[in-house]
Amino acid sequence: MEICKTVFNLCEKSKTFLERKELLLLCKIPSENIFVDIDSERFCYAILDLILNAAENTPEKGKIRVTVSKTKKAVSSSLYLLLTIEEMVSSIYNSTL
């Protein structure tokens, strides 16, 4: 399965739902092909579930960032895939005293 293309497509499918909730989805996905041998159906389900969970826990007008990157472990020459989905919440809140 080609991870970058798959995650990009999942982000695109999620955008309409997130825009209705006034959330911004930021995707940082490399253009290179990264192939992995995994159960594609379960992977897609897990990624969509993480994006939806992030949406439920992000306040209105918040941002959700999805990042895919490759990293090399210092001890070996193995390559690892890093997939990050994070909520970006503003630390500035309006309050009345």
mmCIF file of C-alpha atoms in Angstrom:
data_model
loop_
_atom_site.group_PDB
_atom_site.id
_atom_site.type_symbol
_atom_site.label_atom_id
_atom_site.label_comp_id
_atom_site.label_asym_id
_atom_site.label_seq_id
_atom_site.Cartn_x
_atom_site.Cartn_y
_atom_site.Cartn_z
ATOM 1 C CA MET A 1 0.000 0.000 0.000
ATOM 2 C CA GLU A 2 1.241 3.488 -0.841
ATOM 3 C CA ILE A 3 0.976 5.433 2.431
ATOM 4 C CA CYS A 4 1.341 9.032 1.218
ATOM 5 C CA LYS A 5 -1.345 8.771 -1.433
ATOM 6 C CA THR A 6 -3.685 6.942 0.956
ATOM 7 C CA VAL A 7 -3.288 9.471 3.785
ATOM 8 C CA PHE A 8 -3.711 12.360 1.334
ATOM 9 C CA ASN A 9 -6.980 10.836 0.041
ATOM 10 C CA LEU A 10 -8.236 10.302 3.610
ATOM 11 C CA CYS A 11 -7.458 13.936 4.441
ATOM 12 C CA GLU A 12 -9.337 15.104 1.358
ATOM 13 C CA LYS A 13 -12.362 12.984 2.319
ATOM 14 C CA SER A 14 -12.316 14.454 5.848
ATOM 15 C CA LYS A 15 -12.103 18.109 4.812
ATOM 16 C CA THR A 16 -15.823 18.633 4.122
ATOM 17 C CA PHE A 17 -16.820 17.243 7.505
ATOM 18 C CA LEU A 18 -14.153 19.304 9.283
ATOM 19 C CA GLU A 19 -15.073 22.505 7.438
ATOM 20 C CA ARG A 20 -18.666 22.112 8.631
ATOM 21 C CA LYS A 21 -17.260 22.104 12.177
ATOM 22 C CA GLU A 22 -15.147 25.180 11.308
ATOM 23 C CA LEU A 23 -11.915 23.220 11.688
ATOM 24 C CA LEU A 24 -8.873 23.563 9.470
ATOM 25 C CA LEU A 25 -7.060 20.409 8.358
ATOM 26 C CA LEU A 26 -3.369 20.883 7.577
ATOM 27 C CA CYS A 27 -1.680 17.993 5.766
ATOM 28 C CA LYS A 28 2.078 17.706 5.362
ATOM 29 C CA ILE A 29 2.660 14.660 3.207
ATOM 30 C CA PRO A 30 5.757 13.992 1.078
ATOM 31 C CA SER A 31 5.267 13.560 -2.650
ATOM 32 C CA GLU A 32 7.512 10.512 -2.758
ATOM 33 C CA ASN A 33 6.055 7.019 -2.697
ATOM 34 C CA ILE A 34 6.326 5.138 0.594
ATOM 35 C CA PHE A 35 5.141 1.568 0.279
ATOM 36 C CA VAL A 36 4.260 -0.625 3.268
ATOM 37 C CA ASP A 37 2.796 -4.089 3.561
ATOM 38 C CA ILE A 38 -0.214 -3.623 5.855
ATOM 39 C CA ASP A 39 -3.942 -4.293 5.943
ATOM 40 C CA SER A 40 -5.144 -1.256 3.985
ATOM 41 C CA GLU A 41 -8.742 -1.448 5.212
ATOM 42 C CA ARG A 42 -7.725 -1.427 8.885
ATOM 43 C CA PHE A 43 -5.138 1.286 8.282
ATOM 44 C CA CYS A 44 -7.694 3.571 6.617
ATOM 45 C CA TYR A 45 -10.211 2.921 9.375
ATOM 46 C CA ALA A 46 -7.614 3.757 12.048
ATOM 47 C CA ILE A 47 -6.517 7.001 10.347
ATOM 48 C CA LEU A 48 -10.088 8.202 9.820
ATOM 49 C CA ASP A 49 -10.878 7.329 13.439
ATOM 50 C CA LEU A 50 -7.888 9.376 14.662
ATOM 51 C CA ILE A 51 -8.901 12.360 12.526
ATOM 52 C CA LEU A 52 -12.498 12.185 13.779
ATOM 53 C CA ASN A 53 -11.313 11.881 17.402
ATOM 54 C CA ALA A 54 -9.113 14.930 16.890
ATOM 55 C CA ALA A 55 -12.134 16.783 15.451
ATOM 56 C CA GLU A 56 -14.257 15.926 18.480
ATOM 57 C CA ASN A 57 -11.595 17.278 20.839
ATOM 58 C CA THR A 58 -10.628 20.415 18.928
ATOM 59 C CA PRO A 59 -12.565 23.610 19.634
ATOM 60 C CA GLU A 60 -14.280 25.560 16.845
ATOM 61 C CA LYS A 61 -11.880 27.332 14.491
ATOM 62 C CA GLY A 62 -9.114 25.008 15.668
ATOM 63 C CA LYS A 63 -6.592 23.211 13.496
ATOM 64 C CA ILE A 64 -5.733 19.558 13.024
ATOM 65 C CA ARG A 65 -2.396 18.656 11.490
ATOM 66 C CA VAL A 66 -1.667 15.348 9.748
ATOM 67 C CA THR A 67 2.001 14.690 8.998
ATOM 68 C CA VAL A 68 3.686 11.757 7.272
ATOM 69 C CA SER A 69 7.473 11.472 7.327
ATOM 70 C CA LYS A 70 10.253 8.936 7.128
ATOM 71 C CA THR A 71 12.893 8.679 9.800
ATOM 72 C CA LYS A 72 15.966 6.536 10.184
ATOM 73 C CA LYS A 73 16.754 4.871 13.491
ATOM 74 C CA ALA A 74 20.229 5.852 14.668
ATOM 75 C CA VAL A 75 21.140 2.339 15.803
ATOM 76 C CA SER A 76 20.298 0.565 12.556
ATOM 77 C CA SER A 77 19.871 1.386 8.903
ATOM 78 C CA SER A 78 16.140 0.600 9.054
ATOM 79 C CA LEU A 79 13.663 3.212 7.857
ATOM 80 C CA TYR A 80 10.608 4.013 9.941
ATOM 81 C CA LEU A 81 7.381 5.735 8.993
ATOM 82 C CA LEU A 82 6.131 8.463 11.298
ATOM 83 C CA LEU A 83 2.472 9.429 11.036
ATOM 84 C CA THR A 84 1.311 12.221 13.316
ATOM 85 C CA ILE A 85 -2.196 13.532 13.841
ATOM 86 C CA GLU A 86 -2.378 16.388 16.298
ATOM 87 C CA GLU A 87 -4.853 18.969 17.499
ATOM 88 C CA MET A 88 -3.530 22.488 17.515
ATOM 89 C CA VAL A 89 -5.396 24.458 20.163
ATOM 90 C CA SER A 90 -4.867 28.155 20.689
ATOM 91 C CA SER A 91 -3.655 28.980 24.175
ATOM 92 C CA ILE A 92 -5.404 32.352 24.124
ATOM 93 C CA TYR A 93 -8.921 32.318 25.536
ATOM 94 C CA ASN A 94 -11.195 35.298 26.026
ATOM 95 C CA SER A 95 -12.501 35.448 29.567
ATOM 96 C CA THR A 96 -14.472 37.924 31.525
ATOM 97 C CA LEU A 97 -13.699 38.486 35.179
#
